[in-house]
Coordinates of N, CA and C in Angstrom, one line a residue:
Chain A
X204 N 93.7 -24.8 4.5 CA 94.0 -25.0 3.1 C 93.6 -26.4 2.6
X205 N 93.0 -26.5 1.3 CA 92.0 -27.4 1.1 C 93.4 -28.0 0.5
X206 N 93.5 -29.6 0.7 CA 94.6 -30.5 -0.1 C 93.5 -31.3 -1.5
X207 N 93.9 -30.3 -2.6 CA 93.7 -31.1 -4.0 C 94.5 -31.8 -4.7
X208 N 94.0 -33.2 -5.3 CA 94.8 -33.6 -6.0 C 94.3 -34.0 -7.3
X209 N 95.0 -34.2 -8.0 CA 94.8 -34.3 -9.8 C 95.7 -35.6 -10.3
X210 N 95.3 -36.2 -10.5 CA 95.7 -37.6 -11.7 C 95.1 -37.7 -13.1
X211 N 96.3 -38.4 -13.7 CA 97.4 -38.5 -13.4 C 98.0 -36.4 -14.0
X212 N 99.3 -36.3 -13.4 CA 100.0 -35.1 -13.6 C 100.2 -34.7 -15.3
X213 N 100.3 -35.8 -15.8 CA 100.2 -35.6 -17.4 C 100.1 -37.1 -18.3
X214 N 99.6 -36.1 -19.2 CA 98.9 -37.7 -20.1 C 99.3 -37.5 -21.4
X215 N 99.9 -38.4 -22.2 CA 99.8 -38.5 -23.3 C 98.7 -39.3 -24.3
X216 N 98.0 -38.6 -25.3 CA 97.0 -40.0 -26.0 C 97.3 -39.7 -27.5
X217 N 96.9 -40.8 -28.4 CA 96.7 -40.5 -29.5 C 95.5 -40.1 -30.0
X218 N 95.7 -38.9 -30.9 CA 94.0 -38.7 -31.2 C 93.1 -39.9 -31.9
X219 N 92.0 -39.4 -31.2 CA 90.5 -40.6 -31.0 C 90.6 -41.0 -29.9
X220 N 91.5 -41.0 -28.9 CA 91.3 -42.1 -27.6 C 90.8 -41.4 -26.7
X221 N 89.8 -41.8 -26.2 CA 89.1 -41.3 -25.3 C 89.9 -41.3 -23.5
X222 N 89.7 -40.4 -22.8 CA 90.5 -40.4 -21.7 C 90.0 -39.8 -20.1
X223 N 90.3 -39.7 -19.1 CA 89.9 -39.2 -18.1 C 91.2 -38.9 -17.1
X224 N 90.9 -37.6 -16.3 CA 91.6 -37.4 -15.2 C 90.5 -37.0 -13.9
X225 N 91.4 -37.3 -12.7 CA 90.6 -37.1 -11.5 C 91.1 -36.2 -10.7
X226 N 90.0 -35.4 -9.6 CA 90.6 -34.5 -8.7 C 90.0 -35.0 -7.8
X227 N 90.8 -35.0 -6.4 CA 90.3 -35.5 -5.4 C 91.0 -34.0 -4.1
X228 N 89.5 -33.9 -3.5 CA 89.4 -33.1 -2.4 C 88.7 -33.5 -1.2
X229 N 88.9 -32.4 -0.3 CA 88.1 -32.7 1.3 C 87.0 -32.5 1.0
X230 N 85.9 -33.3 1.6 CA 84.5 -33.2 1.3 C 83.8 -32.4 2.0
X231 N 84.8 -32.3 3.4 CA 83.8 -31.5 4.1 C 83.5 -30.2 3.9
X232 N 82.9 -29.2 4.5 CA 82.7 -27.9 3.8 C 82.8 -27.2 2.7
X233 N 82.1 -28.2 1.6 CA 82.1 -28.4 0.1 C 81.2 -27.7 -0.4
X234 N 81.5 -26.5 -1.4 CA 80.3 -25.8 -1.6 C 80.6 -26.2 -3.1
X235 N 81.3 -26.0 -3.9 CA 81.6 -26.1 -6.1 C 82.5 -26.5 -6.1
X236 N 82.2 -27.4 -7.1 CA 84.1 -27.7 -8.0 C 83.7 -27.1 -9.4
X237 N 85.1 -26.6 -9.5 CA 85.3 -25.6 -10.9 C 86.0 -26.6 -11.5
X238 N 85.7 -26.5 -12.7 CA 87.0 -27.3 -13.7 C 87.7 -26.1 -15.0
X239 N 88.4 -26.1 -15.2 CA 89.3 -25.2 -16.3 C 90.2 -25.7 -17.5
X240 N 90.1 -25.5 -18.7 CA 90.6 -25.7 -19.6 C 92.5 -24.3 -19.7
X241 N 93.6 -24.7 -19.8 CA 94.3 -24.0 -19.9 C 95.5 -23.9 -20.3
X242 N 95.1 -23.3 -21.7 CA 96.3 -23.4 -23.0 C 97.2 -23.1 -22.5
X243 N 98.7 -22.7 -22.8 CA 99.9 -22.2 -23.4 C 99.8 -21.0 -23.2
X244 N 100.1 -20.1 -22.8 CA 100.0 -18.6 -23.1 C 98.9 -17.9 -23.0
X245 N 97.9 -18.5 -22.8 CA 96.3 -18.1 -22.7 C 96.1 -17.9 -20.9
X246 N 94.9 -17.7 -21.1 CA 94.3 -17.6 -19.4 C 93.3 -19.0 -19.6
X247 N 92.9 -19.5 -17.9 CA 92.2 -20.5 -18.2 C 90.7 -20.1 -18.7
X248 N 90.3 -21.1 -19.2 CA 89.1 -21.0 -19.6 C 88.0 -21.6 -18.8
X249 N 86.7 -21.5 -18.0 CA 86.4 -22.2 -17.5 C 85.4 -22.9 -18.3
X250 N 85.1 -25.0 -17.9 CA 84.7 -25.4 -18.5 C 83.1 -26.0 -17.9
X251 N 83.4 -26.4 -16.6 CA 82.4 -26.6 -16.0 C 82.2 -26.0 -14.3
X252 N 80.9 -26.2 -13.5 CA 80.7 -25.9 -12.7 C 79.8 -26.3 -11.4
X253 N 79.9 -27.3 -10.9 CA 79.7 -28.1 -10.2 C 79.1 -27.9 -8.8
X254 N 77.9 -28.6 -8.3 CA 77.7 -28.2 -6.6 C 76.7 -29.5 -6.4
X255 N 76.4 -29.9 -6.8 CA 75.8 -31.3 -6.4 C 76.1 -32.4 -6.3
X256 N 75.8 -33.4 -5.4 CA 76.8 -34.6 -5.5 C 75.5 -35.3 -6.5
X257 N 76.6 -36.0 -7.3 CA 76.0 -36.7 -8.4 C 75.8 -36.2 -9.9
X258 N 76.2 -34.5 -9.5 CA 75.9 -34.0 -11.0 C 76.8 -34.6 -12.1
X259 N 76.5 -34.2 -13.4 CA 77.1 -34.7 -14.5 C 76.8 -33.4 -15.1
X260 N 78.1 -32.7 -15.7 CA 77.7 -32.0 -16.9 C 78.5 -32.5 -18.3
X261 N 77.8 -31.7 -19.3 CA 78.7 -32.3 -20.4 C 78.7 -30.9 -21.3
X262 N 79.6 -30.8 -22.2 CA 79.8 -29.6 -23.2 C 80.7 -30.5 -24.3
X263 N 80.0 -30.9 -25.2 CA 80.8 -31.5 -26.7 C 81.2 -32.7 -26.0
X264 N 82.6 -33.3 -26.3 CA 83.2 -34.1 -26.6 C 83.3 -34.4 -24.7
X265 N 83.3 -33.2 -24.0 CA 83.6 -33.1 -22.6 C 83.1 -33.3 -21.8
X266 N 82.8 -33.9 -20.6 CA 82.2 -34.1 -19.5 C 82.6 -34.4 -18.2
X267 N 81.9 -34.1 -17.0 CA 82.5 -33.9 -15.6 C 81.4 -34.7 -15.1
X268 N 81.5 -35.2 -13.6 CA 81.2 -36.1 -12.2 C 81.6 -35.7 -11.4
X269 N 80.5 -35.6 -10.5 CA 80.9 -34.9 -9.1 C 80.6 -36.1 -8.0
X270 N 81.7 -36.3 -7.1 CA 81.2 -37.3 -5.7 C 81.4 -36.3 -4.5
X271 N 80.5 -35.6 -4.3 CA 80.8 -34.8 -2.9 C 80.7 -35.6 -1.9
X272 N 80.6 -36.7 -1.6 CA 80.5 -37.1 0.0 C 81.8 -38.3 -0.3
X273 N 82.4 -38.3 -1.1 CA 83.8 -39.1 -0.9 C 84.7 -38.2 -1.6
X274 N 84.6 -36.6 -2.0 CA 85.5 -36.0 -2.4 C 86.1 -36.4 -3.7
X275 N 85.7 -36.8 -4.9 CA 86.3 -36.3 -5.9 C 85.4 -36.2 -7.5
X276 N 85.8 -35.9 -8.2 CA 85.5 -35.4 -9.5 C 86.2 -36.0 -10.9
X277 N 85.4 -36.7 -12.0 CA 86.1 -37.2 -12.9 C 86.1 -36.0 -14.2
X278 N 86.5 -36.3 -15.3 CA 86.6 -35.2 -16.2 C 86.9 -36.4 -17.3
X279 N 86.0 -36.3 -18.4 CA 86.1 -37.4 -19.5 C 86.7 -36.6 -21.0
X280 N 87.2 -36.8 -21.6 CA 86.9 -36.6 -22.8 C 86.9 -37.4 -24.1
X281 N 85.9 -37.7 -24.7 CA 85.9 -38.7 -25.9 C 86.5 -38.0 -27.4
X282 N 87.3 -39.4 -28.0 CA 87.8 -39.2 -29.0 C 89.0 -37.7 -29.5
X283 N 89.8 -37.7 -28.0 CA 90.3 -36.6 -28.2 C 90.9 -36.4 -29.4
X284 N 90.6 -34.7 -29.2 CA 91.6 -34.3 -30.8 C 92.8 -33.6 -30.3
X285 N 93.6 -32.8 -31.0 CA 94.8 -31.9 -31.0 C 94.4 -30.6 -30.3
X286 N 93.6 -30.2 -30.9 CA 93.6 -29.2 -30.1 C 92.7 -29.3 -28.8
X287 N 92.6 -30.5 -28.0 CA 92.4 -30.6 -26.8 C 93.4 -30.4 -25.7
X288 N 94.5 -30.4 -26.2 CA 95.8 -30.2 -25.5 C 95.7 -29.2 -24.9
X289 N 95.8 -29.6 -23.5 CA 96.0 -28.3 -22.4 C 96.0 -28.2 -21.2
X290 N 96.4 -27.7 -20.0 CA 96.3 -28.0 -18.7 C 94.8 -28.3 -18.2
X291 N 94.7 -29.3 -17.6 CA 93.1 -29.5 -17.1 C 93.4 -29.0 -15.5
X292 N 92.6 -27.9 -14.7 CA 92.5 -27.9 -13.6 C 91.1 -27.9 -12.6
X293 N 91.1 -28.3 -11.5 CA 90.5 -28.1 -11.1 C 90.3 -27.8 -9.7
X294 N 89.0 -26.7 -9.5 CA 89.4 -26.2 -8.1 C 87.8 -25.9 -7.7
X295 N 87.7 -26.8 -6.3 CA 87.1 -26.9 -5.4 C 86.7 -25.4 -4.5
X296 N 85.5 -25.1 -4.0 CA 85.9 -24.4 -3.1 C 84.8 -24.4 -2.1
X297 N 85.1 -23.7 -1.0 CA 84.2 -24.4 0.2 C 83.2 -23.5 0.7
X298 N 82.5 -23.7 1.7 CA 81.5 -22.7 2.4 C 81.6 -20.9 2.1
X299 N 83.3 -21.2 2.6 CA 83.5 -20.3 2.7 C 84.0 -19.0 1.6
X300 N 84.1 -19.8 0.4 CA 84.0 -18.7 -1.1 C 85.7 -19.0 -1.2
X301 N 86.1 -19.8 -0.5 CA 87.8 -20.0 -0.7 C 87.9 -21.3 -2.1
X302 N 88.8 -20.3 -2.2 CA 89.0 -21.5 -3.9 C 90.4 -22.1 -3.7
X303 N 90.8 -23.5 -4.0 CA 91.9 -24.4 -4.2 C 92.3 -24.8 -5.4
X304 N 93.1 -24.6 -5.9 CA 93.0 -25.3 -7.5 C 94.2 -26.3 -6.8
X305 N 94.1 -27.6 -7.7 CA 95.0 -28.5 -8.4 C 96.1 -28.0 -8.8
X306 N 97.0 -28.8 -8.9 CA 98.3 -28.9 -10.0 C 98.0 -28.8 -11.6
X307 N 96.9 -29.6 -11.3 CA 96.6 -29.7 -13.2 C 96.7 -31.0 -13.7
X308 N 96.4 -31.6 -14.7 CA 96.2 -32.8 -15.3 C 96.9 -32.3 -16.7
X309 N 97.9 -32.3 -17.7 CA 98.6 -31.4 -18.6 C 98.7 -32.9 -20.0
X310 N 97.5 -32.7 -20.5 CA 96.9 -33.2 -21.9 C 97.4 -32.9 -23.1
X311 N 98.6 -33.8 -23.3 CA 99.0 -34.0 -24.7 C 98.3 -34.7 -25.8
X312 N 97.6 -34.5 -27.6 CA 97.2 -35.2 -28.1 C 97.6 -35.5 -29.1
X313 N 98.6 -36.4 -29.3 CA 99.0 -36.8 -30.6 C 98.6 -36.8 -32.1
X314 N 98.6 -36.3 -33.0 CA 97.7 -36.4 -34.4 C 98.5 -37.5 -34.7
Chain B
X1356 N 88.1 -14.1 -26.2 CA 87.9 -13.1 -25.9 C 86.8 -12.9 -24.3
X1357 N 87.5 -13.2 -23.1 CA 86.4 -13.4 -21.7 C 85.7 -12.0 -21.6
X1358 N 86.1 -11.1 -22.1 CA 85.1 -9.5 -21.6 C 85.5 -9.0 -20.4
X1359 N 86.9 -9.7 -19.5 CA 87.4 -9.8 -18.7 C 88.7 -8.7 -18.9
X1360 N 88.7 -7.6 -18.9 CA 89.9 -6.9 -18.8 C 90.8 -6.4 -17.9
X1361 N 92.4 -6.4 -18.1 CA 93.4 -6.4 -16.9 C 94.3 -5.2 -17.6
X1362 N 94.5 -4.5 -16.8 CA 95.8 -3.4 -17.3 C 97.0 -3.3 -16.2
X1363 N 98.3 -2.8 -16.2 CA 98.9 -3.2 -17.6 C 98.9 -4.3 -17.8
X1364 N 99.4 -5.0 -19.3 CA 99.8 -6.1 -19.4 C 101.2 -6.7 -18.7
X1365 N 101.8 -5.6 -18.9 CA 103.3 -6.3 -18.0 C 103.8 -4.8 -16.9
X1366 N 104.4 -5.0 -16.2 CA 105.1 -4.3 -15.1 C 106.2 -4.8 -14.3
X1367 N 107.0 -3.8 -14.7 CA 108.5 -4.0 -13.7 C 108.7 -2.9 -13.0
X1368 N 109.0 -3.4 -11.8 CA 109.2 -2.6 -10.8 C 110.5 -3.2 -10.0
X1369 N 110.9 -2.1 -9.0 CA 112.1 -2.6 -8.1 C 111.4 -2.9 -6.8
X1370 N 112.3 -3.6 -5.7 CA 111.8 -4.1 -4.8 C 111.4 -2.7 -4.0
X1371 N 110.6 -3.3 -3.2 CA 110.3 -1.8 -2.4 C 109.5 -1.0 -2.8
X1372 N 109.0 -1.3 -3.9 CA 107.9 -0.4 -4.5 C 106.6 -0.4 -4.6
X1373 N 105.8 0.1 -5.0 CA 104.1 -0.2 -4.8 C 103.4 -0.1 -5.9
X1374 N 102.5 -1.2 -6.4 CA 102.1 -0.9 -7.7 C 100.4 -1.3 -7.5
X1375 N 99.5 -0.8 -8.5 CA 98.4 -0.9 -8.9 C 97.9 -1.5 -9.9
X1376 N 97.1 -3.3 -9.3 CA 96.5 -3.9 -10.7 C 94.8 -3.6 -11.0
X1377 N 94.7 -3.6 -12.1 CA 93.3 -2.7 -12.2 C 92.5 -4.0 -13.3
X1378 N 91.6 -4.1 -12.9 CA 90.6 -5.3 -13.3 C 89.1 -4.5 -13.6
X1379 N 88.5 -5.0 -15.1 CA 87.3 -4.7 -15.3 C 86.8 -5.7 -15.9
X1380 N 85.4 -6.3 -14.8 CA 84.9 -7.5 -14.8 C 84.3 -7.3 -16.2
X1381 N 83.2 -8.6 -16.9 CA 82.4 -9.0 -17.5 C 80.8 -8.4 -17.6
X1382 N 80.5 -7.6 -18.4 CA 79.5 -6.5 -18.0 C 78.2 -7.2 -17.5
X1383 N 77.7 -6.9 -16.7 CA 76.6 -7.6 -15.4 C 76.9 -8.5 -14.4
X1384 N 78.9 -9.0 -14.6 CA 79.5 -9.6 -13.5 C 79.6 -8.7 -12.2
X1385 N 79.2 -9.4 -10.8 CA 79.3 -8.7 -9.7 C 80.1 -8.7 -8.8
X1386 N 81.1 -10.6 -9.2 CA 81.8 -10.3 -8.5 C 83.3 -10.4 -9.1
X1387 N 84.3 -10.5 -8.6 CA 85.8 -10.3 -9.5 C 86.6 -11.0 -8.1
X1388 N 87.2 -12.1 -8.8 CA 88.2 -12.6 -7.7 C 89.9 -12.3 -8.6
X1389 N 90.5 -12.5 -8.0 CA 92.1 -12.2 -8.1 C 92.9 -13.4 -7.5
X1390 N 94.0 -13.8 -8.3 CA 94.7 -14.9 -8.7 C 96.1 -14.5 -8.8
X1391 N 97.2 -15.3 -8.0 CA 98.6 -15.3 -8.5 C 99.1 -16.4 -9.0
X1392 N 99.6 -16.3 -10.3 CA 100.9 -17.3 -10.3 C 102.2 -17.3 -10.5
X1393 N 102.7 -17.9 -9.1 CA 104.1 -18.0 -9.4 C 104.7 -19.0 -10.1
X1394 N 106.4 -19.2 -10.1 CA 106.8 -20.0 -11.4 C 106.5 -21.2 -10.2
X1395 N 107.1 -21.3 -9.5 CA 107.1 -22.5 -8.9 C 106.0 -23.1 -8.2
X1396 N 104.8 -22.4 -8.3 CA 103.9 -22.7 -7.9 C 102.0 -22.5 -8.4
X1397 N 101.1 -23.3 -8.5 CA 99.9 -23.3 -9.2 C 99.3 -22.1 -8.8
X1398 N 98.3 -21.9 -9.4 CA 97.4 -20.6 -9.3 C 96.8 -20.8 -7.6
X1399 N 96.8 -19.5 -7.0 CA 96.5 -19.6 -6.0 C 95.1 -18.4 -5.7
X1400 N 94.3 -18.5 -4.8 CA 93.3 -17.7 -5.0 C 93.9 -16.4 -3.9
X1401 N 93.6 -15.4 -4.3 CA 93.9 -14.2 -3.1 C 92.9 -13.6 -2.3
X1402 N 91.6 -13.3 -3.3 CA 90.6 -12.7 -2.7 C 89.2 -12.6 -3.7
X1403 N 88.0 -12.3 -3.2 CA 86.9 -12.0 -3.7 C 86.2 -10.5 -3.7
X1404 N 85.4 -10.5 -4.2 CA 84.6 -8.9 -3.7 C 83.8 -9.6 -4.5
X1405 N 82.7 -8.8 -4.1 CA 81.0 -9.4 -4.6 C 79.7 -7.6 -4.4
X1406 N 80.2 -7.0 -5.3 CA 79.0 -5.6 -5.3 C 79.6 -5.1 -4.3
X1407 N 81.3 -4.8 -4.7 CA 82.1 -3.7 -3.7 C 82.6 -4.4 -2.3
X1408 N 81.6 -5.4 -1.6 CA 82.5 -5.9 -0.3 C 83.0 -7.0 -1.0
X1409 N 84.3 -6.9 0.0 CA 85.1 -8.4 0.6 C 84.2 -9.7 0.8
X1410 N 84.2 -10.7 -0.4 CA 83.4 -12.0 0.4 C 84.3 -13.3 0.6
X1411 N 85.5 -13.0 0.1 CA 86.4 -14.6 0.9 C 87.9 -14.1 0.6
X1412 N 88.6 -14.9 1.7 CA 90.4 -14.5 1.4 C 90.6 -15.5 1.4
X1413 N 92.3 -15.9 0.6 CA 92.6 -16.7 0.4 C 93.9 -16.3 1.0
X1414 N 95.5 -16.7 0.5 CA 96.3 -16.2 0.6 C 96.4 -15.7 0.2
X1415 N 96.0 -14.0 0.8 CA 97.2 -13.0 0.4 C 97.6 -12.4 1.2
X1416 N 98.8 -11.6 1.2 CA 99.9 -11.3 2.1 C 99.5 -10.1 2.5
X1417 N 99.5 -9.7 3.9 CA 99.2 -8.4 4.2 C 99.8 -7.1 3.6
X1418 N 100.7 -7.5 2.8 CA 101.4 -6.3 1.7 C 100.6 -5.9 0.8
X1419 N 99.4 -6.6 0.5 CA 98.4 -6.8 -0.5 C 97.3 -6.3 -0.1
X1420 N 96.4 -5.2 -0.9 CA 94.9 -4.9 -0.7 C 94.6 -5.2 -1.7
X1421 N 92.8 -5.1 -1.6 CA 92.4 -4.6 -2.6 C 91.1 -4.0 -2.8
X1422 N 90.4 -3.6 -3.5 CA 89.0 -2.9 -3.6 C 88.5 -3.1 -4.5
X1423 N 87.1 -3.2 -4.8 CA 86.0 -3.2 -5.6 C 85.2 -1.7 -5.4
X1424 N 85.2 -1.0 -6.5 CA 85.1 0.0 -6.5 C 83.2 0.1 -7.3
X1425 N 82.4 1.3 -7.0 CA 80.7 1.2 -7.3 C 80.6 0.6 -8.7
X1426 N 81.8 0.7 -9.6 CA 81.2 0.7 -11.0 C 81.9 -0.9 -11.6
X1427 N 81.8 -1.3 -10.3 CA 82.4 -2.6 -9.9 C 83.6 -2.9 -10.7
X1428 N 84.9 -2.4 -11.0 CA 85.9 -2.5 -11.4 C 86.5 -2.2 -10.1
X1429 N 88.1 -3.4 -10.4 CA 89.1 -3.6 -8.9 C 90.3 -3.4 -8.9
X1430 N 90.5 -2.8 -7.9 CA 92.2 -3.1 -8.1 C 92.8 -3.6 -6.8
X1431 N 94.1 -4.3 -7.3 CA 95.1 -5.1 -6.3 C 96.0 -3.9 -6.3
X1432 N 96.5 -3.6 -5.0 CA 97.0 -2.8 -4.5 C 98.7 -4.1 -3.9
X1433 N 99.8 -3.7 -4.6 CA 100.9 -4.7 -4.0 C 102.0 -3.5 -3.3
X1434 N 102.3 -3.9 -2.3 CA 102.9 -3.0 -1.6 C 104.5 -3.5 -1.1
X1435 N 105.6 -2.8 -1.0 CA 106.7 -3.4 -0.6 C 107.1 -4.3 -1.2
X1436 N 107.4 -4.2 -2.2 CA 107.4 -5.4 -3.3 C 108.6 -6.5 -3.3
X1437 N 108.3 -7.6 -3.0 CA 109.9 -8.6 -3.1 C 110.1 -9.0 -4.1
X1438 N 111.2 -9.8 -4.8 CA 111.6 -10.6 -5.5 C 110.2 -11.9 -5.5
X1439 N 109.8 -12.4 -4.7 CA 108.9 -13.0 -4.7 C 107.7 -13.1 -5.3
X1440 N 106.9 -11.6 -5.6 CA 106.3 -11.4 -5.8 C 105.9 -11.4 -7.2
X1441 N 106.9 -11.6 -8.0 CA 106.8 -11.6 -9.0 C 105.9 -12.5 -10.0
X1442 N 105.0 -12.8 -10.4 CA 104.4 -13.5 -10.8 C 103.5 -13.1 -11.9
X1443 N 102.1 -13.7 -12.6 CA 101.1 -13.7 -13.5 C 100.0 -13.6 -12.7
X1444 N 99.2 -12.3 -12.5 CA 98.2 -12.2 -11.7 C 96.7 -12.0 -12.2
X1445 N 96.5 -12.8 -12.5 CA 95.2 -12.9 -12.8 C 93.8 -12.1 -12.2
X1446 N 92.7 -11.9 -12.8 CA 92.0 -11.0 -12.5 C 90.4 -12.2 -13.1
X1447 N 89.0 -12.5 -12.4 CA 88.9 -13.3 -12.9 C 87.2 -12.4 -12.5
X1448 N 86.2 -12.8 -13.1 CA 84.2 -12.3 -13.1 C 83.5 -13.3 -12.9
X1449 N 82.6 -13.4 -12.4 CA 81.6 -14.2 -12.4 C 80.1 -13.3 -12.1
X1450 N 79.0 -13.8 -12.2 CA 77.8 -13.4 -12.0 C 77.3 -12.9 -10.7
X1451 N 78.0 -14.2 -9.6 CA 77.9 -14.7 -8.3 C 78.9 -16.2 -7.8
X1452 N 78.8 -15.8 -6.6 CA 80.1 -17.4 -6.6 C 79.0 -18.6 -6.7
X1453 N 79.7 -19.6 -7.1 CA 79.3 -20.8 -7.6 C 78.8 -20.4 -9.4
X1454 N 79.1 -19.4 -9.9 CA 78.9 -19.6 -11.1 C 80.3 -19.8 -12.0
X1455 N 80.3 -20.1 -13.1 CA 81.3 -19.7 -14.1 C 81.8 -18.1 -13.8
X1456 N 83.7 -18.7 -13.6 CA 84.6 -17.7 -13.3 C 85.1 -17.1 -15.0
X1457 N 84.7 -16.2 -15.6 CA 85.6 -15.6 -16.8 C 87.1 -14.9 -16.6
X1458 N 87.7 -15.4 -16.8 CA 89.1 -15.0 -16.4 C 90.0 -14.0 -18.0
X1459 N 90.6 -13.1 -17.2 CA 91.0 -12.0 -17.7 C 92.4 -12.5 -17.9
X1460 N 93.1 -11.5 -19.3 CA 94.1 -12.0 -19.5 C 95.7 -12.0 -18.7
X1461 N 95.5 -11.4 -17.6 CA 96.2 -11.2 -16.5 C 97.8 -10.5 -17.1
X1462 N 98.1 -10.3 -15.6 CA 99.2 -8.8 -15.7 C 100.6 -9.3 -15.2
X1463 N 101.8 -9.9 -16.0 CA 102.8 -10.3 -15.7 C 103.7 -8.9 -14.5
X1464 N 103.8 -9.3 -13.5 CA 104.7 -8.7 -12.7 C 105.9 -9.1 -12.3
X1465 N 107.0 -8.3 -12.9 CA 108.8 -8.4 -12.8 C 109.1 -7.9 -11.3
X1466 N 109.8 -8.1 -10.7 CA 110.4 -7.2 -9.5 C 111.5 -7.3 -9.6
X1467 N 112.0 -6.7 -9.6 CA 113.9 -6.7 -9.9 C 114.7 -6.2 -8.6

């Protein structure tokens, strides 16, 4: 079992402030990190999708970093709004097609 | 709206009993993984199938099957049911692994 972890567990911001959470995993037998957006009552949404060390992806306001050879991953968001509010997870998985998710990073955004 | 469909939406059942979750991926998705959540604990992965076979397990409990069937639609098979099992079981598509997972609105299971 892969040990993930997610910082911080929950965040408060006011909207416009830009912010970040981290997941940190085992590096070894590292095949993707998944990242997920995940409302309230909803299912998660996936946001990004990761296998290179070094990658960067970005979608809007959003963006992810990958460090595969020290195991972890940042997740940015600029100028959050309100309706950014949501469980951030993320889940690693390895050679072997095994997936680990996180606890979650749980994004409050103040108007 | 993922394109990701799960039936039923909810089910209650008594312990001891056996029920059937039925998942229809994302049309040209091949493979379909399956997900529990319990209250006290985060999403956990159970299994994969990729064009009908098995391609990774995670935890699931040998009370648990499941299959990918030709028209690539799955079902979790829960067997012997505990109080435990009760959970939010997700049902999730992708293309191939390492791509974007579309996740279905998953099937609340009661065990009483």
């Amino acid at each position: 079992i892969l040990n993930v972890e997610q910082s911080p567990q929950s965040l408060h911001v006011q909207e416009g402030d830009s912010t970040n959470f981290t997941c940190s995993f085992p590096s070894s037998n590292f095949y993707a990190l998944h990242w997920y957006r995940w409302e309230t009552a909803k299912s998660p949404e996936a946001l990004f999708v990761m296998t290179l060390n070094g990658d960067e992806k970005k979608k809007g306001r959003i963006s992810a970093t990958l460090n595969t050879k020290e195991g972890y991953s940042y997740l940015y968001i600029k100028g959050s709004q309100p309706e950014d509010s949501a469980t951030y997870l993320c889940a690693p998985s390895n050679t072997g097609n095994q997936f680990y998710f996180g606890t979650g990073t749980s994004l409050t955004v103040i108007p | 709206d993922s394109g990701v469909t799960q039936t039923p939406k909810h089910l209650i059942t008594a312990t001891g009993q056996r029920v059937t979750l039925r998942c229809s991926p994302r049309s040209g998705d091949l493979s379909v993984y399956w997900y529990q959540q319990s209250l006290d604990q985060g999403l956990q992965f159970l299994i994969q199938y990729y064009n009908g076979e098995e391609r990774a397990k995670g935890n699931i409990l040998e009370r648990f099957s499941a299959q990918q069937f030709p028209d690539l639609h799955s079902e979790l098979n829960l067997s012997s049911l505990e109080l435990g099992d009760s959970a939010l079981y997700f049902c999730a598509s992708s293309v191939e692994a390492g791509y974007e997972q579309y996740f279905g609105p998953g099937t609340r299971l009661t065990v009483t």
